[in-house]
């Protein structure tokens, strides 16, 4: 029916639905701001109950991170295929990892009231356990609002991709336990699912329900932290951190990072957050030398419950035969709670030397920290048969011990 022949709507007829008439604003006048929701109410609804996109114009631009986890329950047959020759559709874990990263970047297209954000980092890790594929996503930005939804979307899309990849073998694969574990930054501050104390305000409202206890990260989880003013400023790329992350993954650790931070206080903040989160292992690179900004050992010592001097000595000894300045590295190793923390030098040669040492005893040490046997399993002398990047490269051993 043409507009000319369409019956005119009675002016008294009410308008219903999500769309509402807007009062005209005189030219040059500022548009009225949407009414805020009642205190303690849902922020995405205005005082009249209409859906709205939260105005973040007046919020500060700050560094923000969020980590979410989830699981896909699968059959033993799928576990064997994922650990062995693979599934009919190919590399399920690599495909799911890429899908999760893409999902995080497309969150505003999927969740209508989310703000488009410039994501500065997305990591998605998948670990095959005896009964499931465990998924962890960490998202970072420097913006006016948080990235919890981006982290949840990354886990969700990765989980959907796992189901798609395994459904030919396991039609009952089940996605479960998708949730935010931690967030940092913003007006409401940091939030961790574990250890929330009772109280009022944002922290209390964010406290997890007792009926849904947190699933511990577990011993075989790791975080890599790179301490470097210049790498954090983008002057040059971080080279040591990716080497460590690659090695840890090859040794069977679900690994996040590298998280690049400036030297000094940011290192201690990153370590403290990692320990509170419950990683099994945290390995740092950089900041162990003698310059005024090399403060990684001081940041580490402040958090350790027990030092392991022999580990730091072995790492220094590994490099001494190639680079005499390895003796100047002040890196530490020790235990904070149930987290093993190890400082490696900042040079790629120093990182490789340190990895060569870690490969020999890391799983055994982690097992001991978590109450395991004092003796390695029969035939196990180190982190595994993967040579990884832990083998020293003579061409790269020159460099600062920091």
Short mmCIF file of C-alpha atoms in Angstrom, two decimals:
data_model
loop_
_atom_site.label_atom_id
_atom_site.label_comp_id
_atom_site.label_asym_id
_atom_site.label_seq_id
_atom_site.Cartn_x
_atom_site.Cartn_y
_atom_site.Cartn_z
CA UNK A 1 0.00 0.00 0.00
CA UNK A 2 1.40 3.37 -0.94
CA UNK A 3 1.98 6.03 1.68
CA UNK A 4 -0.61 8.20 -0.01
CA UNK A 5 -3.36 5.59 0.51
CA UNK A 6 -2.22 4.35 3.95
CA UNK A 7 -4.79 5.25 6.67
CA UNK A 8 -3.54 7.99 8.96
CA UNK A 9 -2.75 6.92 12.52
CA UNK A 10 -4.95 8.45 15.16
CA UNK A 11 -2.84 11.06 16.96
CA UNK A 12 -4.23 9.75 20.25
CA UNK A 13 -2.98 6.19 19.55
CA UNK A 14 -0.17 5.26 21.97
CA UNK A 15 3.21 4.20 20.67
CA UNK A 16 4.44 0.92 22.14
CA UNK A 17 7.57 -1.20 21.83
CA UNK A 18 11.24 -0.48 22.18
CA UNK A 19 11.21 2.62 19.94
CA UNK A 20 9.94 5.82 21.54
CA UNK A 21 9.22 9.34 20.26
CA UNK A 22 12.02 11.81 20.97
CA UNK A 23 11.22 15.41 21.94
CA UNK A 24 12.74 17.79 19.43
CA UNK A 25 15.75 19.74 20.68
CA UNK A 26 16.03 23.41 19.65
CA UNK A 27 18.91 24.19 17.31
CA UNK A 28 22.13 24.86 19.21
CA UNK A 29 20.87 23.35 22.45
CA UNK A 30 22.53 20.31 24.00
CA UNK A 31 20.55 17.10 23.79
CA UNK A 32 19.30 15.93 27.19
CA UNK A 33 21.25 13.08 28.71
CA UNK A 34 19.38 9.79 29.18
CA UNK A 35 18.03 9.27 32.65
CA UNK A 36 20.23 7.14 34.84
CA UNK A 37 18.87 3.89 36.25
CA UNK A 38 17.97 3.77 39.92
CA UNK A 39 20.95 3.27 42.23
CA UNK A 40 21.93 -0.38 42.22
CA UNK A 41 19.84 -1.10 39.13
CA UNK A 42 20.73 -2.51 35.73
CA UNK A 43 23.01 -0.03 33.97
CA UNK A 44 21.74 -0.94 30.49
CA UNK A 45 18.18 0.14 31.32
CA UNK A 46 17.17 3.75 31.85
CA UNK A 47 14.75 4.90 34.55
CA UNK A 48 11.79 4.11 32.30
CA UNK A 49 13.01 0.56 31.62
CA UNK A 50 14.14 1.13 28.03
CA UNK A 51 17.35 -0.51 26.86
CA UNK A 52 20.24 1.90 26.38
CA UNK A 53 23.95 1.89 25.58
CA UNK A 54 25.77 3.22 28.65
CA UNK A 55 27.39 6.62 28.05
CA UNK A 56 31.07 6.27 28.99
CA UNK A 57 32.17 9.71 27.79
CA UNK A 58 33.12 10.92 31.26
CA UNK A 59 34.95 7.74 32.27
CA UNK A 60 38.74 7.73 32.47
CA UNK A 61 40.81 5.91 29.87
CA UNK A 62 42.67 3.25 31.85
CA UNK A 63 44.36 -0.10 31.28
CA UNK A 64 41.83 -2.90 31.70
CA UNK A 65 42.03 -6.69 31.51
CA UNK A 66 39.61 -9.56 31.93
CA UNK A 67 40.08 -13.31 32.06
CA UNK A 68 37.30 -15.83 31.45
CA UNK A 69 37.25 -19.61 31.46
CA UNK A 70 35.02 -22.42 30.26
CA UNK A 71 35.01 -26.12 29.46
CA UNK A 72 33.78 -28.46 26.75
CA UNK A 73 33.01 -31.90 28.20
CA UNK A 74 33.98 -34.63 25.72
CA UNK A 75 34.34 -38.42 25.59
CA UNK A 76 37.60 -40.31 26.21
CA UNK A 77 37.68 -41.04 22.47
CA UNK A 78 37.80 -37.32 21.67
CA UNK A 79 40.48 -36.77 24.32
CA UNK A 80 42.60 -39.48 22.69
CA UNK A 81 42.12 -37.94 19.24
CA UNK A 82 43.00 -34.45 20.46
CA UNK A 83 46.14 -35.77 22.12
CA UNK A 84 47.04 -38.00 19.19
CA UNK A 85 46.68 -37.86 15.44
CA UNK A 86 43.75 -35.50 15.44
CA UNK A 87 40.13 -35.31 14.34
CA UNK A 88 38.56 -35.66 10.88
CA UNK A 89 38.21 -31.87 10.57
CA UNK A 90 41.86 -31.22 11.33
CA UNK A 91 43.56 -29.28 14.10
CA UNK A 92 40.65 -28.60 16.44
CA UNK A 93 42.57 -26.70 19.11
CA UNK A 94 44.35 -24.32 16.73
CA UNK A 95 41.09 -23.62 14.90
CA UNK A 96 39.25 -22.94 18.17
CA UNK A 97 42.04 -20.65 19.38
CA UNK A 98 41.83 -18.47 16.26
CA UNK A 99 38.02 -18.49 16.41
CA UNK A 100 38.12 -17.28 20.01
CA UNK A 101 40.41 -14.39 19.12
CA UNK A 102 38.14 -13.42 16.23
CA UNK A 103 35.11 -13.68 18.50
CA UNK A 104 36.58 -11.25 21.01
CA UNK A 105 37.13 -8.69 18.26
CA UNK A 106 33.53 -9.07 17.01
CA UNK A 107 31.82 -8.82 20.41
CA UNK A 108 29.95 -5.53 19.65
CA UNK A 109 28.47 -7.18 16.55
CA UNK A 110 27.10 -10.05 18.66
CA UNK A 111 26.12 -8.33 21.93
CA UNK A 112 24.14 -5.24 20.90
CA UNK A 113 24.88 -2.84 23.78
CA UNK A 114 28.62 -3.49 24.00
CA UNK A 115 30.96 -0.64 23.06
CA UNK A 116 33.40 -1.13 20.17
CA UNK A 117 36.84 -1.16 21.81
CA UNK A 118 40.41 -1.13 20.54
CA UNK A 119 41.68 -4.42 21.95
CA UNK A 120 45.42 -4.36 22.60
CA UNK A 121 45.76 -8.06 23.30
CA UNK A 122 43.77 -11.30 23.15
CA UNK A 123 45.11 -14.70 24.18
CA UNK A 124 43.10 -17.91 24.03
CA UNK A 125 44.57 -21.12 25.47
CA UNK A 126 43.08 -24.60 25.32
CA UNK A 127 44.16 -27.52 27.49
CA UNK A 128 43.01 -31.11 26.98
CA UNK A 129 42.24 -32.77 30.31
CA UNK A 130 41.03 -36.32 30.92
CA UNK A 131 37.39 -35.34 30.45
CA UNK A 132 37.23 -31.92 28.81
CA UNK A 133 38.86 -29.16 26.83
CA UNK A 134 39.57 -26.31 29.26
CA UNK A 135 39.52 -22.85 27.65
CA UNK A 136 41.04 -19.66 29.07
CA UNK A 137 40.79 -16.25 27.37
CA UNK A 138 42.51 -13.05 28.47
CA UNK A 139 41.65 -9.71 26.85
CA UNK A 140 43.38 -6.36 27.34
CA UNK A 141 42.58 -2.79 26.33
CA UNK A 142 43.26 0.79 27.34
CA UNK A 143 39.84 2.40 27.12
CA UNK A 144 36.81 3.77 29.01
CA UNK A 145 35.06 0.47 29.71
CA UNK A 146 36.00 -3.09 30.57
CA UNK A 147 36.52 -6.18 28.44
CA UNK A 148 34.68 -8.84 30.44
CA UNK A 149 32.21 -9.43 27.60
CA UNK A 150 35.05 -9.75 25.09
CA UNK A 151 36.70 -12.41 27.27
CA UNK A 152 33.41 -14.29 27.66
CA UNK A 153 32.76 -14.10 23.92
CA UNK A 154 36.24 -15.43 23.16
CA UNK A 155 35.66 -18.46 25.40
CA UNK A 156 32.15 -19.01 24.01
CA UNK A 157 33.20 -18.90 20.36
CA UNK A 158 36.23 -21.11 21.03
CA UNK A 159 33.97 -23.61 22.81
CA UNK A 160 31.45 -23.60 19.96
CA UNK A 161 34.28 -24.26 17.53
CA UNK A 162 35.51 -27.20 19.61
CA UNK A 163 31.99 -28.67 19.54
CA UNK A 164 31.81 -28.17 15.78
CA UNK A 165 35.16 -29.90 15.34
CA UNK A 166 34.36 -32.91 17.55
CA UNK A 167 30.65 -33.45 16.92
CA UNK A 168 31.30 -36.12 14.28
CA UNK A 169 32.85 -38.23 17.04
CA UNK A 170 30.97 -36.95 20.12
CA UNK A 171 27.48 -35.65 19.44
CA UNK A 172 26.92 -35.08 23.18
CA UNK A 173 29.85 -32.68 23.69
CA UNK A 174 28.70 -30.15 26.30
CA UNK A 175 29.73 -26.54 26.89
CA UNK A 176 29.75 -25.60 30.57
CA UNK A 177 31.15 -23.31 33.30
CA UNK A 178 31.74 -20.21 31.13
CA UNK A 179 32.42 -17.30 33.48
CA UNK A 180 34.63 -14.32 34.26
CA UNK A 181 37.45 -15.16 36.67
CA UNK A 182 39.19 -11.79 37.03
CA UNK A 183 38.99 -8.20 35.84
CA UNK A 184 41.32 -5.28 36.48
CA UNK A 185 41.10 -1.52 35.97
CA UNK A 186 38.25 0.94 35.84
CA UNK A 187 36.32 2.83 38.50
CA UNK A 188 35.23 -0.33 40.35
CA UNK A 189 38.84 -1.54 40.61
CA UNK A 190 40.09 -5.10 40.46
CA UNK A 191 37.83 -8.12 40.93
CA UNK A 192 38.81 -11.76 41.42
CA UNK A 193 36.33 -14.59 41.63
CA UNK A 194 38.38 -16.16 44.40
CA UNK A 195 38.85 -14.45 47.75
CA UNK A 196 36.02 -11.90 47.50
CA UNK A 197 35.25 -10.51 50.96
CA UNK A 198 31.80 -9.65 52.18
CA UNK A 199 30.81 -6.00 52.12
CA UNK A 200 28.86 -3.42 50.24
CA UNK A 201 29.16 -1.67 46.91
CA UNK A 202 30.64 -2.97 43.67
CA UNK A 203 32.90 -5.57 45.28
CA UNK A 204 30.04 -7.13 47.21
CA UNK A 205 27.72 -7.14 44.21
CA UNK A 206 30.48 -8.80 42.18
CA UNK A 207 30.98 -11.57 44.74
CA UNK A 208 30.36 -15.00 43.18
CA UNK A 209 27.43 -17.06 44.39
CA UNK A 210 28.44 -19.71 46.91
CA UNK A 211 26.58 -22.30 44.86
CA UNK A 212 29.11 -21.86 42.05
CA UNK A 213 32.57 -22.39 43.57
CA UNK A 214 35.58 -21.35 41.53
CA UNK A 215 37.41 -24.02 39.58
CA UNK A 216 41.11 -23.63 40.51
CA UNK A 217 43.45 -22.83 37.67
CA UNK A 218 45.56 -25.84 38.58
CA UNK A 219 49.26 -26.62 38.71
CA UNK A 220 49.79 -26.84 34.95
CA UNK A 221 48.92 -23.21 34.22
CA UNK A 222 51.47 -20.49 33.59
CA UNK A 223 51.86 -16.77 32.97
CA UNK A 224 54.80 -15.06 31.26
CA UNK A 225 55.68 -11.48 32.29
CA UNK A 226 58.16 -9.35 30.33
CA UNK A 227 59.69 -6.43 32.26
CA UNK A 228 60.99 -3.79 29.85
CA UNK A 229 60.41 -0.05 29.63
CA UNK A 230 61.24 0.00 25.93
CA UNK A 231 59.20 -3.05 24.97
CA UNK A 232 56.23 -1.70 26.95
CA UNK A 233 56.56 1.61 25.07
CA UNK A 234 56.70 -0.16 21.70
CA UNK A 235 60.29 0.91 20.96
CA UNK A 236 61.16 -2.67 20.08
CA UNK A 237 59.31 -6.00 20.15
CA UNK A 238 59.42 -8.40 23.06
CA UNK A 239 61.53 -11.37 21.96
CA UNK A 240 62.19 -13.23 25.19
CA UNK A 241 58.58 -13.52 26.38
CA UNK A 242 57.32 -15.43 23.33
CA UNK A 243 60.22 -17.91 23.66
CA UNK A 244 59.20 -18.67 27.25
CA UNK A 245 55.51 -19.01 26.36
CA UNK A 246 56.33 -21.37 23.50
CA UNK A 247 58.45 -23.57 25.76
CA UNK A 248 55.86 -23.73 28.54
CA UNK A 249 53.14 -24.73 26.10
CA UNK A 250 55.41 -27.42 24.64
CA UNK A 251 55.88 -28.75 28.19
CA UNK A 252 52.13 -29.07 28.70
CA UNK A 253 51.30 -25.85 30.56
CA UNK A 254 48.21 -23.81 29.63
CA UNK A 255 50.06 -20.53 29.20
CA UNK A 256 48.99 -16.88 29.05
CA UNK A 257 51.14 -13.99 27.95
CA UNK A 258 53.65 -12.62 27.53
CA UNK A 259 52.28 -9.71 29.53
CA UNK A 260 54.63 -6.79 28.80
CA UNK A 261 54.97 -4.24 31.62
CA UNK A 262 57.41 -1.41 32.39
CA UNK A 263 60.21 -2.01 34.88
CA UNK A 264 59.69 -1.35 38.58
CA UNK A 265 56.34 -1.19 40.37
CA UNK A 266 54.28 -2.59 37.44
CA UNK A 267 56.28 -5.83 37.71
CA UNK A 268 55.27 -6.32 41.34
CA UNK A 269 51.65 -5.51 40.48
CA UNK A 270 51.64 -8.09 37.67
CA UNK A 271 53.22 -10.73 39.91
CA UNK A 272 50.82 -10.04 42.77
CA UNK A 273 47.81 -10.35 40.46
CA UNK A 274 49.16 -13.60 38.98
CA UNK A 275 49.72 -15.13 42.41
CA UNK A 276 46.24 -14.10 43.57
CA UNK A 277 44.76 -15.56 40.39
CA UNK A 278 46.40 -18.90 41.17
CA UNK A 279 48.73 -19.67 38.27
CA UNK A 280 50.92 -22.71 38.88
CA UNK A 281 53.98 -21.04 37.35
CA UNK A 282 54.98 -17.43 36.63
CA UNK A 283 58.15 -16.84 34.62
CA UNK A 284 59.51 -13.31 34.17
CA UNK A 285 62.12 -12.04 31.74
CA UNK A 286 64.02 -8.78 32.12
CA UNK A 287 64.89 -6.40 34.92
CA UNK A 288 67.44 -8.66 36.66
CA UNK A 289 70.62 -6.65 35.95
CA UNK A 290 72.35 -3.74 37.66
CA UNK A 291 70.83 -0.63 36.07
CA UNK A 292 68.70 1.63 38.31
CA UNK A 293 65.49 0.40 36.66
CA UNK A 294 66.31 -3.32 37.03
CA UNK A 295 64.02 -4.08 39.97
CA UNK A 296 62.45 -7.44 39.10
CA UNK A 297 64.31 -9.31 41.90
CA UNK A 298 63.14 -6.77 44.47
CA UNK A 299 59.54 -7.04 43.24
CA UNK A 300 59.76 -10.84 43.36
CA UNK A 301 61.38 -11.10 46.80
CA UNK A 302 58.61 -8.97 48.33
CA UNK A 303 56.05 -11.63 47.37
CA UNK A 304 57.90 -14.93 47.93
CA UNK A 305 57.16 -17.17 50.89
CA UNK A 306 60.19 -19.40 50.21
CA UNK A 307 63.19 -18.85 47.95
CA UNK A 308 64.82 -21.63 45.90
CA UNK A 309 68.43 -20.42 45.63
CA UNK A 310 69.66 -23.45 43.71
CA UNK A 311 67.44 -22.68 40.74
CA UNK A 312 68.70 -19.12 40.32
CA UNK A 313 72.29 -20.35 40.74
CA UNK A 314 71.79 -23.06 38.10
CA UNK A 315 70.40 -20.52 35.63
CA UNK A 316 73.40 -18.24 36.11
CA UNK A 317 75.82 -21.17 35.84
CA UNK A 318 74.22 -22.27 32.56
CA UNK A 319 75.16 -18.97 30.91
CA UNK A 320 78.56 -18.37 32.49
CA UNK A 321 80.44 -20.57 30.04
CA UNK A 322 79.11 -18.56 27.11
CA UNK A 323 78.70 -15.04 28.50
CA UNK A 324 80.71 -14.04 31.60
CA UNK A 325 78.27 -11.19 32.30
CA UNK A 326 75.67 -13.84 33.19
CA UNK A 327 77.14 -13.59 36.71
CA UNK A 328 75.61 -10.10 36.97
CA UNK A 329 72.04 -11.37 36.68
CA UNK A 330 70.27 -11.10 40.05
CA UNK A 331 67.26 -13.23 39.18
CA UNK A 332 65.43 -15.15 41.90
CA UNK A 333 63.26 -18.25 42.08
CA UNK A 334 60.83 -19.23 44.79
CA UNK A 335 57.32 -20.11 45.88
CA UNK A 336 54.49 -17.69 46.69
CA UNK A 337 51.48 -19.58 48.01
CA UNK A 338 51.22 -22.41 45.48
CA UNK A 339 52.76 -20.41 42.62
CA UNK A 340 56.32 -21.06 41.45
CA UNK A 341 57.98 -17.79 40.37
CA UNK A 342 61.20 -17.75 38.32
CA UNK A 343 63.13 -14.70 37.05
CA UNK A 344 65.03 -15.09 33.76
CA UNK A 345 67.36 -12.50 32.18
CA UNK A 346 66.14 -10.16 29.47
CA UNK A 347 68.43 -11.23 26.61
CA UNK A 348 67.26 -14.02 24.31
CA UNK A 349 70.44 -15.94 25.06
CA UNK A 350 69.79 -15.65 28.79
CA UNK A 351 66.19 -16.78 28.25
CA UNK A 352 67.32 -19.84 26.30
CA UNK A 353 69.85 -20.75 28.98
CA UNK A 354 67.18 -20.40 31.65
CA UNK A 355 64.74 -22.56 29.71
CA UNK A 356 67.38 -25.25 29.33
CA UNK A 357 67.56 -25.38 33.14
CA UNK A 358 63.79 -25.22 33.70
CA UNK A 359 63.16 -28.04 31.26
CA UNK A 360 65.02 -30.47 33.54
CA UNK A 361 62.96 -30.02 36.72
CA UNK A 362 59.95 -27.73 36.29
CA UNK A 363 57.12 -30.36 36.26
CA UNK A 364 58.67 -32.18 39.23
CA UNK A 365 58.91 -28.95 41.24
CA UNK A 366 55.33 -27.99 40.43
CA UNK A 367 54.12 -31.45 41.50
CA UNK A 368 55.95 -31.10 44.83
CA UNK A 369 54.47 -27.66 45.49
CA UNK A 370 51.01 -29.15 45.00
CA UNK A 371 51.66 -32.10 47.31
CA UNK A 372 52.98 -34.66 44.84
CA UNK A 373 55.65 -37.34 45.29
CA UNK A 374 59.25 -36.24 45.85
CA UNK A 375 60.43 -38.67 43.18
CA UNK A 376 59.96 -38.03 39.44
CA UNK A 377 57.83 -40.55 37.58
CA UNK A 378 59.80 -43.49 36.09
CA UNK A 379 61.62 -42.35 32.98
CA UNK A 380 60.85 -38.67 33.63
CA UNK A 381 63.92 -36.51 33.99
CA UNK A 382 62.55 -33.18 32.88
CA UNK A 383 59.74 -31.31 31.23
CA UNK A 384 59.29 -33.81 28.45
CA UNK A 385 60.76 -34.87 25.16
CA UNK A 386 60.02 -31.59 23.39
CA UNK A 387 63.30 -29.85 22.61
CA UNK A 388 61.38 -26.55 22.35
CA UNK A 389 63.22 -23.26 22.46
CA UNK A 390 65.08 -24.24 25.63
CA UNK A 391 68.12 -25.35 23.63
CA UNK A 392 70.73 -22.64 23.72
CA UNK A 393 71.64 -20.91 20.50
CA UNK A 394 75.26 -19.71 20.48
CA UNK A 395 74.51 -16.84 18.13
CA UNK A 396 71.97 -15.38 20.55
CA UNK A 397 73.72 -15.73 23.89
CA UNK A 398 75.38 -12.34 23.73
CA UNK A 399 73.48 -9.61 25.47
CA UNK A 400 72.68 -7.86 28.70
CA UNK A 401 72.05 -10.05 31.73
CA UNK A 402 69.12 -7.82 32.61
#
